[in-house]
Amino acid sequence: MLFIFSLIILSTVLPTACANSYDCTLGIFGNANLDGSVDEADIDYLTGVISGKNPVTNLSDANCDGSIDDKDIEQVEKIISGDETTLILLDSSGKVVTIKMPVERIIPVNRNAAEALRTIKSSDEIVGFSDAALNDKSYFPEFQDIESVGSGKTPDLEKILKQNPDLVVYYGTQWTTDYESINDTLQKANPDISVIGLDCFKPETYVEDILKLGYIVRKVEDAEEFADWYNDKMDKIEGALKDVPEEARPRVYEGGRSDFYQTGGSGSSSHNAIVMAGGMNIFGDTSGDAAVDPEALVQRDPQFIVWKISNIGGYSLETDNTTQFEEKRDEIMDRPELANVSAIRSGNVYVQSADIFFGGRYFLSIVYMAKWLHPDLFKDLDPQAIHQEYLNRFQRLDYDLDKHGVFVCPPLEEN
């Protein structure tokens, strides 16, 4: 059941921002000490809260009954042992959601959540899939016989109900009106179905979303294994960039998926990826997705241009040649209005396939961009090796990047 608590402002509140984009407080009620997990340390902290030694936090009330007592310790103990009958947590938008446990049948309408579930070895729990995910046959080959529930935005709720899921995973901060409507409709039809919105594609909540899924399906160790791997990669990039002043970070323009003169401003996934890769988004003073005046692009003079394009390259075995990528890059290089732009004159123009920036794979885009933007800092960074490990180790795909797939242009070995 989805519901929103009117939480009392307590002496220690849940942080509204993270120390960085991938190290966040785990928003599960029972995580009393506000770290990244629910464990014995939370029992110790709750004991201190009850005795008056520790301040109350917004996640101390583990069972959300309005008081903090031994019942909250019991709930934390059950979460640790995997015996809880309900799990109360915050979705990606900060709404409080109660999930009936255990969860054994899941429909990830959000295809990014499907990928995240595969990351934590929970593919077997998936009993329904969106059309968009089923159409991605090369990346989701094992799900081709699973029931389709239609559109990822507005799924067929009758088909969902026929699959009798325990949990439906939607988007938390995207299409919020549809999220509420889907939840209300499913709850009225079958109160035993839980619905949660977990984005599983935004840097600021990505790891936390995967950890939450780990607790929901009781695959905490697998979720933590991925979180450790991901954080190691992102920490190394962040660490290498920490001494690079803002004024020394290269100016970057990123073209939209289909329209080169469409970009992402502050708060967009594109902006966040550029910043995390050590660049300065030349349209970072705008917000959201916006059309770009070519003259404004020329005036801001990017040193790097990255065009992220859908529908070419990627994992499909039918697109192993580089011709389309080369044509797209040439299209940018040959635009007369851009002739005097620094990125054009230096040849720092790159094309990326949607398959390495779409959804939960956005971090692969960051790795490739960091290599382009700061080659001297990242001489030992091997984006393809990281990409390959992600596919084999966490997605368990038998896919050899040396033999298949086109994801960037020019190829790394030519950079």
mmCIF file of C-alpha atoms in Angstrom:
data_model
loop_
_atom_site.group_PDB
_atom_site.id
_atom_site.type_symbol
_atom_site.label_atom_id
_atom_site.label_comp_id
_atom_site.label_asym_id
_atom_site.label_seq_id
_atom_site.Cartn_x
_atom_site.Cartn_y
_atom_site.Cartn_z
ATOM 1 C CA MET A 1 0.000 0.000 0.000
ATOM 2 C CA LEU A 2 1.272 3.466 -0.899
ATOM 3 C CA PHE A 3 0.817 6.178 1.693
ATOM 4 C CA ILE A 4 2.469 9.363 2.906
ATOM 5 C CA PHE A 5 3.235 9.908 6.553
ATOM 6 C CA SER A 6 2.983 13.310 8.173
ATOM 7 C CA LEU A 7 6.320 12.918 9.895
ATOM 8 C CA ILE A 8 7.039 15.044 12.921
ATOM 9 C CA ILE A 9 10.206 17.134 12.672
ATOM 10 C CA LEU A 10 12.588 15.299 14.944
ATOM 11 C CA SER A 11 15.913 16.223 16.463
ATOM 12 C CA THR A 12 17.844 14.556 13.638
ATOM 13 C CA VAL A 13 16.219 14.568 10.216
ATOM 14 C CA LEU A 14 16.767 12.526 7.094
ATOM 15 C CA PRO A 15 19.330 14.273 4.892
ATOM 16 C CA THR A 16 17.837 15.947 1.834
ATOM 17 C CA ALA A 17 21.106 15.832 -0.106
ATOM 18 C CA CYS A 18 23.877 13.303 -0.395
ATOM 19 C CA ALA A 19 27.560 13.807 0.262
ATOM 20 C CA ASN A 20 28.035 12.848 -3.375
ATOM 21 C CA SER A 21 25.842 11.462 -6.109
ATOM 22 C CA TYR A 22 26.186 7.804 -5.205
ATOM 23 C CA ASP A 23 26.681 7.557 -1.431
ATOM 24 C CA CYS A 24 23.341 8.133 0.258
ATOM 25 C CA THR A 25 21.441 7.364 3.413
ATOM 26 C CA LEU A 26 19.404 4.195 2.861
ATOM 27 C CA GLY A 27 15.773 5.269 3.149
ATOM 28 C CA ILE A 28 14.379 2.229 4.916
ATOM 29 C CA PHE A 29 12.547 2.663 8.198
ATOM 30 C CA GLY A 30 14.706 0.938 10.758
ATOM 31 C CA ASN A 31 17.918 2.493 9.438
ATOM 32 C CA ALA A 32 17.979 4.528 12.616
ATOM 33 C CA ASN A 33 21.600 5.651 12.406
ATOM 34 C CA LEU A 34 21.103 6.946 8.846
ATOM 35 C CA ASP A 35 23.942 5.017 7.194
ATOM 36 C CA GLY A 36 23.836 2.788 4.131
ATOM 37 C CA SER A 37 22.364 -0.381 5.633
ATOM 38 C CA VAL A 38 20.003 -1.880 8.182
ATOM 39 C CA ASP A 39 22.102 -3.917 10.596
ATOM 40 C CA GLU A 40 23.100 -4.516 14.208
ATOM 41 C CA ALA A 41 24.360 -0.956 14.485
ATOM 42 C CA ASP A 42 20.776 0.221 14.115
ATOM 43 C CA ILE A 43 19.695 -1.960 17.017
ATOM 44 C CA ASP A 44 22.421 -0.371 19.132
ATOM 45 C CA TYR A 45 21.334 3.067 17.989
ATOM 46 C CA LEU A 46 17.667 2.385 18.753
ATOM 47 C CA THR A 47 18.600 1.127 22.189
ATOM 48 C CA GLY A 48 20.279 4.486 22.725
ATOM 49 C CA VAL A 49 17.210 6.337 21.432
ATOM 50 C CA ILE A 50 14.926 4.494 23.848
ATOM 51 C CA SER A 51 17.271 5.189 26.763
ATOM 52 C CA GLY A 52 17.585 8.846 25.800
ATOM 53 C CA LYS A 53 21.251 8.597 24.854
ATOM 54 C CA ASN A 54 20.791 9.041 21.081
ATOM 55 C CA PRO A 55 18.624 11.579 19.240
ATOM 56 C CA VAL A 56 15.597 10.340 17.325
ATOM 57 C CA THR A 57 15.973 10.261 13.529
ATOM 58 C CA ASN A 58 13.306 10.170 10.841
ATOM 59 C CA LEU A 59 14.012 6.477 10.236
ATOM 60 C CA SER A 60 14.016 5.398 13.884
ATOM 61 C CA ASP A 61 10.345 4.431 13.903
ATOM 62 C CA ALA A 62 10.951 1.132 12.129
ATOM 63 C CA ASN A 63 7.330 -0.006 12.188
ATOM 64 C CA CYS A 64 5.919 3.519 11.719
ATOM 65 C CA ASP A 65 3.435 3.250 14.593
ATOM 66 C CA GLY A 66 4.198 6.720 15.944
ATOM 67 C CA SER A 67 6.349 5.665 18.882
ATOM 68 C CA ILE A 68 9.880 4.387 19.321
ATOM 69 C CA ASP A 69 10.114 1.353 21.536
ATOM 70 C CA ASP A 70 11.123 -2.305 21.658
ATOM 71 C CA LYS A 71 8.769 -3.077 18.755
ATOM 72 C CA ASP A 72 11.035 -1.071 16.494
ATOM 73 C CA ILE A 73 14.013 -3.141 17.611
ATOM 74 C CA GLU A 74 11.985 -6.271 16.821
ATOM 75 C CA GLN A 75 11.259 -4.934 13.327
ATOM 76 C CA VAL A 76 14.943 -4.248 12.682
ATOM 77 C CA GLU A 77 15.831 -7.741 13.892
ATOM 78 C CA LYS A 78 13.289 -9.180 11.451
ATOM 79 C CA ILE A 79 14.656 -7.105 8.574
ATOM 80 C CA ILE A 80 18.161 -8.381 9.331
ATOM 81 C CA SER A 81 17.007 -12.006 9.504
ATOM 82 C CA GLY A 82 14.645 -11.702 6.529
ATOM 83 C CA ASP A 83 11.531 -12.466 8.554
ATOM 84 C CA GLU A 84 9.681 -9.153 8.312
ATOM 85 C CA THR A 85 6.077 -9.248 7.090
ATOM 86 C CA THR A 86 6.180 -5.623 5.968
ATOM 87 C CA LEU A 87 9.001 -3.373 4.841
ATOM 88 C CA ILE A 88 8.458 0.373 5.042
ATOM 89 C CA LEU A 89 10.697 2.556 2.922
ATOM 90 C CA LEU A 90 10.940 5.729 0.871
ATOM 91 C CA ASP A 91 10.542 5.540 -2.883
ATOM 92 C CA SER A 92 12.754 7.564 -5.236
ATOM 93 C CA SER A 93 10.610 10.656 -4.739
ATOM 94 C CA GLY A 94 10.638 10.424 -0.934
ATOM 95 C CA LYS A 95 7.123 9.020 -0.521
ATOM 96 C CA VAL A 96 6.619 6.410 2.170
ATOM 97 C CA VAL A 97 5.655 2.982 0.862
ATOM 98 C CA THR A 98 4.707 -0.170 2.757
ATOM 99 C CA ILE A 99 5.520 -3.441 0.992
ATOM 100 C CA LYS A 100 4.035 -6.728 2.042
ATOM 101 C CA MET A 101 6.700 -9.363 2.461
ATOM 102 C CA PRO A 102 7.904 -11.727 1.174
ATOM 103 C CA VAL A 103 8.023 -10.565 -2.455
ATOM 104 C CA GLU A 104 8.275 -13.441 -4.897
ATOM 105 C CA ARG A 105 6.449 -12.231 -8.035
ATOM 106 C CA ILE A 106 7.511 -8.895 -9.528
ATOM 107 C CA ILE A 107 6.477 -6.878 -12.552
ATOM 108 C CA PRO A 108 9.109 -4.204 -13.230
ATOM 109 C CA VAL A 109 7.131 -1.907 -15.491
ATOM 110 C CA ASN A 110 10.207 0.297 -15.226
ATOM 111 C CA ARG A 111 12.719 -1.477 -17.463
ATOM 112 C CA ASN A 112 15.584 0.019 -15.459
ATOM 113 C CA ALA A 113 14.267 -1.809 -12.414
ATOM 114 C CA ALA A 114 14.281 -5.020 -14.452
ATOM 115 C CA GLU A 115 17.960 -4.500 -15.179
ATOM 116 C CA ALA A 116 18.601 -3.730 -11.513
ATOM 117 C CA LEU A 117 16.806 -6.921 -10.481
ATOM 118 C CA ARG A 118 19.026 -8.898 -12.827
ATOM 119 C CA THR A 119 22.033 -7.139 -11.280
ATOM 120 C CA ILE A 120 21.091 -8.578 -7.867
ATOM 121 C CA LYS A 121 20.263 -12.043 -9.239
ATOM 122 C CA SER A 122 16.488 -11.739 -8.979
ATOM 123 C CA SER A 123 15.456 -12.344 -12.580
ATOM 124 C CA ASP A 124 13.476 -15.424 -11.588
ATOM 125 C CA GLU A 125 11.013 -13.279 -9.651
ATOM 126 C CA ILE A 126 10.002 -11.326 -12.774
ATOM 127 C CA VAL A 127 6.584 -12.401 -14.109
ATOM 128 C CA GLY A 128 5.775 -9.494 -16.435
ATOM 129 C CA PHE A 129 7.691 -7.055 -18.609
ATOM 130 C CA SER A 130 7.041 -3.846 -20.524
ATOM 131 C CA ASP A 131 7.012 -3.813 -24.324
ATOM 132 C CA ALA A 132 10.093 -1.592 -24.437
ATOM 133 C CA ALA A 133 12.117 -4.145 -22.499
ATOM 134 C CA LEU A 134 10.811 -7.087 -24.534
ATOM 135 C CA ASN A 135 11.715 -5.295 -27.746
ATOM 136 C CA ASP A 136 15.318 -5.091 -26.553
ATOM 137 C CA LYS A 137 15.957 -8.721 -27.483
ATOM 138 C CA SER A 138 19.742 -8.570 -27.475
ATOM 139 C CA TYR A 139 19.921 -7.146 -23.970
ATOM 140 C CA PHE A 140 17.034 -9.062 -22.382
ATOM 141 C CA PRO A 141 17.129 -12.404 -24.212
ATOM 142 C CA GLU A 142 15.996 -14.491 -21.241
ATOM 143 C CA PHE A 143 12.750 -12.553 -20.798
ATOM 144 C CA GLN A 144 11.338 -13.028 -24.288
ATOM 145 C CA ASP A 145 8.754 -15.584 -23.142
ATOM 146 C CA ILE A 146 7.534 -13.479 -20.216
ATOM 147 C CA GLU A 147 4.098 -11.890 -20.413
ATOM 148 C CA SER A 148 4.005 -8.356 -21.820
ATOM 149 C CA VAL A 149 2.104 -5.779 -19.775
ATOM 150 C CA GLY A 150 2.246 -3.091 -22.436
ATOM 151 C CA SER A 151 3.655 0.399 -22.219
ATOM 152 C CA GLY A 152 6.183 1.309 -19.554
ATOM 153 C CA LYS A 153 4.350 4.594 -18.986
ATOM 154 C CA THR A 154 0.764 3.363 -19.054
ATOM 155 C CA PRO A 155 0.805 -0.422 -18.689
ATOM 156 C CA ASP A 156 -2.203 -2.681 -19.192
ATOM 157 C CA LEU A 157 -3.436 -3.054 -15.627
ATOM 158 C CA GLU A 158 -5.663 -6.022 -16.456
ATOM 159 C CA LYS A 159 -2.625 -7.917 -17.713
ATOM 160 C CA ILE A 160 -0.764 -6.984 -14.535
ATOM 161 C CA LEU A 161 -3.586 -8.276 -12.362
ATOM 162 C CA LYS A 162 -3.719 -11.554 -14.294
ATOM 163 C CA GLN A 163 -0.082 -12.209 -13.359
ATOM 164 C CA ASN A 164 -0.965 -11.815 -9.664
ATOM 165 C CA PRO A 165 2.274 -10.016 -8.723
ATOM 166 C CA ASP A 166 3.346 -9.253 -5.181
ATOM 167 C CA LEU A 167 5.087 -6.074 -6.357
ATOM 168 C CA VAL A 168 4.927 -3.671 -9.273
ATOM 169 C CA VAL A 169 7.914 -1.369 -9.742
ATOM 170 C CA TYR A 170 7.186 1.907 -11.531
ATOM 171 C CA TYR A 171 9.161 5.159 -11.836
ATOM 172 C CA GLY A 172 9.422 7.322 -8.740
ATOM 173 C CA THR A 173 9.982 10.789 -10.149
ATOM 174 C CA GLN A 174 8.840 10.380 -13.748
ATOM 175 C CA TRP A 175 5.170 10.356 -14.766
ATOM 176 C CA THR A 176 4.074 10.860 -11.176
ATOM 177 C CA THR A 177 0.391 11.234 -12.053
ATOM 178 C CA ASP A 178 0.419 7.847 -13.778
ATOM 179 C CA TYR A 179 2.283 6.397 -10.783
ATOM 180 C CA GLU A 180 -0.489 7.482 -8.412
ATOM 181 C CA SER A 181 -3.236 6.316 -10.769
ATOM 182 C CA ILE A 182 -1.649 2.889 -11.305
ATOM 183 C CA ASN A 183 -1.195 2.445 -7.576
ATOM 184 C CA ASP A 184 -4.767 3.444 -6.746
ATOM 185 C CA THR A 185 -6.263 1.196 -9.416
ATOM 186 C CA LEU A 186 -4.213 -1.866 -8.504
ATOM 187 C CA GLN A 187 -4.820 -1.374 -4.778
ATOM 188 C CA LYS A 188 -8.581 -1.263 -5.291
ATOM 189 C CA ALA A 189 -8.485 -4.359 -7.474
ATOM 190 C CA ASN A 190 -6.107 -6.337 -5.250
ATOM 191 C CA PRO A 191 -4.931 -4.879 -1.916
ATOM 192 C CA ASP A 192 -2.224 -7.548 -1.696
ATOM 193 C CA ILE A 193 -0.274 -5.940 -4.546
ATOM 194 C CA SER A 194 2.387 -3.459 -3.471
ATOM 195 C CA VAL A 195 3.475 -0.669 -5.810
ATOM 196 C CA ILE A 196 6.679 1.329 -5.509
ATOM 197 C CA GLY A 197 8.401 3.931 -7.639
ATOM 198 C CA LEU A 198 12.142 3.310 -7.954
ATOM 199 C CA ASP A 199 13.841 5.157 -10.809
ATOM 200 C CA CYS A 200 17.021 3.051 -10.987
ATOM 201 C CA PHE A 201 18.566 5.473 -13.487
ATOM 202 C CA LYS A 202 19.443 8.698 -11.676
ATOM 203 C CA PRO A 203 22.966 9.124 -10.260
ATOM 204 C CA GLU A 204 21.653 10.721 -7.075
ATOM 205 C CA THR A 205 19.497 7.696 -6.160
ATOM 206 C CA TYR A 206 20.843 4.828 -8.295
ATOM 207 C CA VAL A 207 22.778 2.879 -5.674
ATOM 208 C CA GLU A 208 20.133 3.476 -3.034
ATOM 209 C CA ASP A 209 17.401 2.198 -5.367
ATOM 210 C CA ILE A 210 19.350 -1.002 -5.994
ATOM 211 C CA LEU A 211 20.001 -1.481 -2.274
ATOM 212 C CA LYS A 212 16.298 -1.011 -1.576
ATOM 213 C CA LEU A 213 15.486 -3.674 -4.157
ATOM 214 C CA GLY A 214 18.016 -5.892 -2.409
ATOM 215 C CA TYR A 215 16.095 -5.579 0.844
ATOM 216 C CA ILE A 216 12.751 -6.041 -0.911
ATOM 217 C CA VAL A 217 13.761 -9.336 -2.571
ATOM 218 C CA ARG A 218 16.121 -10.322 0.281
ATOM 219 C CA LYS A 219 19.232 -10.204 -1.864
ATOM 220 C CA VAL A 220 21.052 -7.654 0.277
ATOM 221 C CA GLU A 221 24.511 -9.169 -0.163
ATOM 222 C CA ASP A 222 24.155 -9.177 -3.950
ATOM 223 C CA ALA A 223 22.972 -5.562 -3.922
ATOM 224 C CA GLU A 224 25.876 -4.560 -1.696
ATOM 225 C CA GLU A 225 28.322 -6.397 -3.956
ATOM 226 C CA PHE A 226 27.209 -4.306 -6.909
ATOM 227 C CA ALA A 227 27.140 -1.104 -4.851
ATOM 228 C CA ASP A 228 30.735 -1.706 -3.777
ATOM 229 C CA TRP A 229 31.819 -2.351 -7.373
ATOM 230 C CA TYR A 230 30.011 0.707 -8.700
ATOM 231 C CA ASN A 231 31.247 2.976 -5.920
ATOM 232 C CA ASP A 232 34.810 1.821 -6.513
ATOM 233 C CA LYS A 233 34.612 2.898 -10.168
ATOM 234 C CA MET A 234 32.921 6.217 -9.429
ATOM 235 C CA ASP A 235 35.162 6.942 -6.422
ATOM 236 C CA LYS A 236 38.269 6.559 -8.564
ATOM 237 C CA ILE A 237 36.941 9.000 -11.131
ATOM 238 C CA GLU A 238 35.828 11.465 -8.477
ATOM 239 C CA GLY A 239 39.151 11.131 -6.666
ATOM 240 C CA ALA A 240 41.165 11.789 -9.808
ATOM 241 C CA LEU A 241 39.089 14.894 -10.519
ATOM 242 C CA LYS A 242 38.999 16.388 -7.026
ATOM 243 C CA ASP A 243 42.006 18.643 -7.599
ATOM 244 C CA VAL A 244 40.861 19.854 -11.016
ATOM 245 C CA PRO A 245 39.468 23.381 -10.510
ATOM 246 C CA GLU A 246 36.193 24.363 -12.154
ATOM 247 C CA GLU A 247 37.918 26.756 -14.539
ATOM 248 C CA ALA A 248 40.173 23.940 -15.789
ATOM 249 C CA ARG A 249 37.324 21.575 -16.589
ATOM 250 C CA PRO A 250 36.634 21.350 -20.318
ATOM 251 C CA ARG A 251 33.508 22.948 -21.737
ATOM 252 C CA VAL A 252 31.140 20.252 -23.034
ATOM 253 C CA TYR A 253 28.067 20.310 -25.230
ATOM 254 C CA GLU A 254 25.826 17.257 -25.361
ATOM 255 C CA GLY A 255 23.367 16.813 -28.195
ATOM 256 C CA GLY A 256 19.968 15.201 -27.659
ATOM 257 C CA ARG A 257 19.046 11.667 -28.671
ATOM 258 C CA SER A 258 17.418 12.565 -31.975
ATOM 259 C CA ASP A 259 17.962 16.316 -32.302
ATOM 260 C CA PHE A 260 21.520 17.578 -32.099
ATOM 261 C CA TYR A 261 20.257 20.985 -31.032
ATOM 262 C CA GLN A 262 18.455 19.615 -27.981
ATOM 263 C CA THR A 263 20.364 19.404 -24.713
ATOM 264 C CA GLY A 264 20.022 18.921 -20.974
ATOM 265 C CA GLY A 265 20.448 21.709 -18.441
ATOM 266 C CA SER A 266 20.975 21.618 -14.695
ATOM 267 C CA GLY A 267 19.221 18.704 -13.023
ATOM 268 C CA SER A 268 19.084 16.574 -16.163
ATOM 269 C CA SER A 269 20.774 13.210 -16.504
ATOM 270 C CA SER A 270 22.966 14.668 -19.251
ATOM 271 C CA HIS A 271 24.172 17.486 -17.015
ATOM 272 C CA ASN A 272 24.906 15.144 -14.116
ATOM 273 C CA ALA A 273 26.890 12.779 -16.330
ATOM 274 C CA ILE A 274 28.996 15.609 -17.769
ATOM 275 C CA VAL A 275 29.806 16.937 -14.298
ATOM 276 C CA MET A 276 30.628 13.493 -12.908
ATOM 277 C CA ALA A 277 32.964 12.899 -15.873
ATOM 278 C CA GLY A 278 34.854 16.082 -15.067
ATOM 279 C CA GLY A 279 33.336 18.446 -17.601
ATOM 280 C CA MET A 280 31.504 21.746 -17.486
ATOM 281 C CA ASN A 281 28.108 21.723 -19.196
ATOM 282 C CA ILE A 282 28.003 24.863 -21.344
ATOM 283 C CA PHE A 283 24.235 24.990 -20.845
ATOM 284 C CA GLY A 284 24.372 24.218 -17.143
ATOM 285 C CA ASP A 285 22.759 27.591 -16.443
ATOM 286 C CA THR A 286 19.524 26.330 -17.992
ATOM 287 C CA SER A 287 17.246 23.695 -16.482
ATOM 288 C CA GLY A 288 15.749 20.492 -17.798
ATOM 289 C CA ASP A 289 15.686 19.618 -21.487
ATOM 290 C CA ALA A 290 15.803 22.586 -23.836
ATOM 291 C CA ALA A 291 16.152 23.479 -27.499
ATOM 292 C CA VAL A 292 19.458 25.182 -28.327
ATOM 293 C CA ASP A 293 20.056 28.138 -30.581
ATOM 294 C CA PRO A 294 23.065 27.235 -32.785
ATOM 295 C CA GLU A 295 24.420 30.745 -32.332
ATOM 296 C CA ALA A 296 24.357 30.305 -28.546
ATOM 297 C CA LEU A 297 26.264 27.030 -28.899
ATOM 298 C CA VAL A 298 28.920 28.740 -31.017
ATOM 299 C CA GLN A 299 29.214 31.626 -28.550
ATOM 300 C CA ARG A 300 29.734 29.251 -25.639
ATOM 301 C CA ASP A 301 32.390 27.459 -27.697
ATOM 302 C CA PRO A 302 32.490 23.883 -26.346
ATOM 303 C CA GLN A 303 35.851 22.155 -26.293
ATOM 304 C CA PHE A 304 34.120 18.780 -26.529
ATOM 305 C CA ILE A 305 30.925 17.740 -28.255
ATOM 306 C CA VAL A 306 29.176 14.490 -27.357
ATOM 307 C CA TRP A 307 26.097 13.406 -29.292
ATOM 308 C CA LYS A 308 24.163 10.647 -27.585
ATOM 309 C CA ILE A 309 21.910 8.969 -30.121
ATOM 310 C CA SER A 310 19.149 6.377 -29.924
ATOM 311 C CA ASN A 311 18.434 3.673 -32.481
ATOM 312 C CA ILE A 312 21.940 3.136 -33.793
ATOM 313 C CA GLY A 313 24.672 0.818 -32.587
ATOM 314 C CA GLY A 314 24.376 -0.803 -29.200
ATOM 315 C CA TYR A 315 23.938 -4.459 -28.367
ATOM 316 C CA SER A 316 21.876 -5.528 -31.352
ATOM 317 C CA LEU A 317 23.813 -8.084 -33.365
ATOM 318 C CA GLU A 318 22.409 -6.431 -36.497
ATOM 319 C CA THR A 319 24.361 -3.201 -35.883
ATOM 320 C CA ASP A 320 27.944 -4.353 -35.542
ATOM 321 C CA ASN A 321 29.268 -1.983 -38.222
ATOM 322 C CA THR A 322 30.421 1.570 -37.525
ATOM 323 C CA THR A 323 29.023 3.222 -40.656
ATOM 324 C CA GLN A 324 26.047 4.939 -39.011
ATOM 325 C CA PHE A 325 28.213 6.288 -36.201
ATOM 326 C CA GLU A 326 30.766 7.650 -38.628
ATOM 327 C CA GLU A 327 28.015 9.318 -40.660
ATOM 328 C CA LYS A 328 26.582 10.979 -37.554
ATOM 329 C CA ARG A 329 29.992 12.230 -36.485
ATOM 330 C CA ASP A 330 30.708 13.536 -39.977
ATOM 331 C CA GLU A 331 27.353 15.286 -39.944
ATOM 332 C CA ILE A 332 28.475 17.312 -36.919
ATOM 333 C CA MET A 333 32.002 17.904 -38.166
ATOM 334 C CA ASP A 334 30.694 19.202 -41.509
ATOM 335 C CA ARG A 335 28.098 21.650 -40.191
ATOM 336 C CA PRO A 336 29.152 25.045 -41.529
ATOM 337 C CA GLU A 337 27.693 26.936 -38.575
ATOM 338 C CA LEU A 338 30.043 25.028 -36.236
ATOM 339 C CA ALA A 339 33.225 25.389 -38.273
ATOM 340 C CA ASN A 340 34.973 27.674 -35.767
ATOM 341 C CA VAL A 341 33.911 25.816 -32.611
ATOM 342 C CA SER A 342 36.890 24.563 -30.606
ATOM 343 C CA ALA A 343 35.596 20.970 -30.454
ATOM 344 C CA ILE A 344 35.288 20.831 -34.248
ATOM 345 C CA ARG A 345 38.711 22.337 -34.866
ATOM 346 C CA SER A 346 40.400 19.933 -32.446
ATOM 347 C CA GLY A 347 38.404 16.881 -33.516
ATOM 348 C CA ASN A 348 36.981 16.359 -30.041
ATOM 349 C CA VAL A 349 33.597 15.212 -31.331
ATOM 350 C CA TYR A 350 32.180 11.937 -30.062
ATOM 351 C CA VAL A 351 29.047 9.884 -30.669
ATOM 352 C CA GLN A 352 27.601 7.537 -28.058
ATOM 353 C CA SER A 353 24.957 4.857 -28.404
ATOM 354 C CA ALA A 354 21.910 5.115 -26.155
ATOM 355 C CA ASP A 355 22.781 1.659 -24.885
ATOM 356 C CA ILE A 356 25.586 3.025 -22.715
ATOM 357 C CA PHE A 357 23.801 6.037 -21.329
ATOM 358 C CA PHE A 358 20.249 4.760 -21.149
ATOM 359 C CA GLY A 359 18.805 4.054 -17.714
ATOM 360 C CA GLY A 360 20.975 2.255 -15.207
ATOM 361 C CA ARG A 361 23.866 2.099 -17.672
ATOM 362 C CA TYR A 362 24.410 5.851 -17.466
ATOM 363 C CA PHE A 363 27.601 5.250 -15.454
ATOM 364 C CA LEU A 364 29.194 3.614 -18.515
ATOM 365 C CA SER A 365 28.715 6.898 -20.343
ATOM 366 C CA ILE A 366 30.507 8.668 -17.490
ATOM 367 C CA VAL A 367 33.447 6.276 -17.711
ATOM 368 C CA TYR A 368 33.818 6.770 -21.472
ATOM 369 C CA MET A 369 33.465 10.555 -21.174
ATOM 370 C CA ALA A 370 36.001 10.802 -18.352
ATOM 371 C CA LYS A 371 38.507 9.046 -20.623
ATOM 372 C CA TRP A 372 37.813 11.538 -23.427
ATOM 373 C CA LEU A 373 37.772 14.684 -21.300
ATOM 374 C CA HIS A 374 40.828 13.882 -19.172
ATOM 375 C CA PRO A 375 43.076 11.419 -21.030
ATOM 376 C CA ASP A 376 46.117 12.319 -18.936
ATOM 377 C CA LEU A 377 44.294 11.683 -15.661
ATOM 378 C CA PHE A 378 42.779 8.415 -16.841
ATOM 379 C CA LYS A 379 45.560 6.701 -18.758
ATOM 380 C CA ASP A 380 44.840 3.442 -16.916
ATOM 381 C CA LEU A 381 41.045 3.708 -17.144
ATOM 382 C CA ASP A 382 39.666 1.036 -19.476
ATOM 383 C CA PRO A 383 35.990 1.819 -20.235
ATOM 384 C CA GLN A 384 35.488 -1.300 -22.351
ATOM 385 C CA ALA A 385 36.855 -3.557 -19.596
ATOM 386 C CA ILE A 386 34.439 -1.989 -17.083
ATOM 387 C CA HIS A 387 31.622 -2.317 -19.596
ATOM 388 C CA GLN A 388 32.495 -5.980 -20.217
ATOM 389 C CA GLU A 389 32.654 -6.779 -16.510
ATOM 390 C CA TYR A 390 29.259 -5.209 -15.944
ATOM 391 C CA LEU A 391 27.716 -7.310 -18.714
ATOM 392 C CA ASN A 392 29.315 -10.595 -17.643
ATOM 393 C CA ARG A 393 29.428 -10.291 -13.869
ATOM 394 C CA PHE A 394 26.241 -8.411 -13.075
ATOM 395 C CA GLN A 395 23.984 -8.896 -16.101
ATOM 396 C CA ARG A 396 25.236 -12.427 -16.740
ATOM 397 C CA LEU A 397 25.127 -11.858 -20.491
ATOM 398 C CA ASP A 398 27.237 -13.971 -22.842
ATOM 399 C CA TYR A 399 28.273 -10.955 -24.881
ATOM 400 C CA ASP A 400 31.806 -10.274 -26.112
ATOM 401 C CA LEU A 401 32.481 -6.588 -26.751
ATOM 402 C CA ASP A 402 35.529 -7.496 -28.836
ATOM 403 C CA LYS A 403 33.240 -9.245 -31.302
ATOM 404 C CA HIS A 404 29.939 -7.384 -31.131
ATOM 405 C CA GLY A 405 28.443 -3.998 -30.496
ATOM 406 C CA VAL A 406 29.245 -0.430 -31.473
ATOM 407 C CA PHE A 407 28.916 2.071 -28.656
ATOM 408 C CA VAL A 408 31.219 5.013 -29.315
ATOM 409 C CA CYS A 409 32.769 6.823 -32.237
ATOM 410 C CA PRO A 410 35.642 7.244 -32.744
ATOM 411 C CA PRO A 411 36.580 3.887 -31.194
ATOM 412 C CA LEU A 412 38.636 4.141 -28.026
ATOM 413 C CA GLU A 413 41.794 2.846 -29.680
ATOM 414 C CA GLU A 414 41.693 5.816 -32.082
ATOM 415 C CA ASN A 415 41.352 8.447 -29.358
#
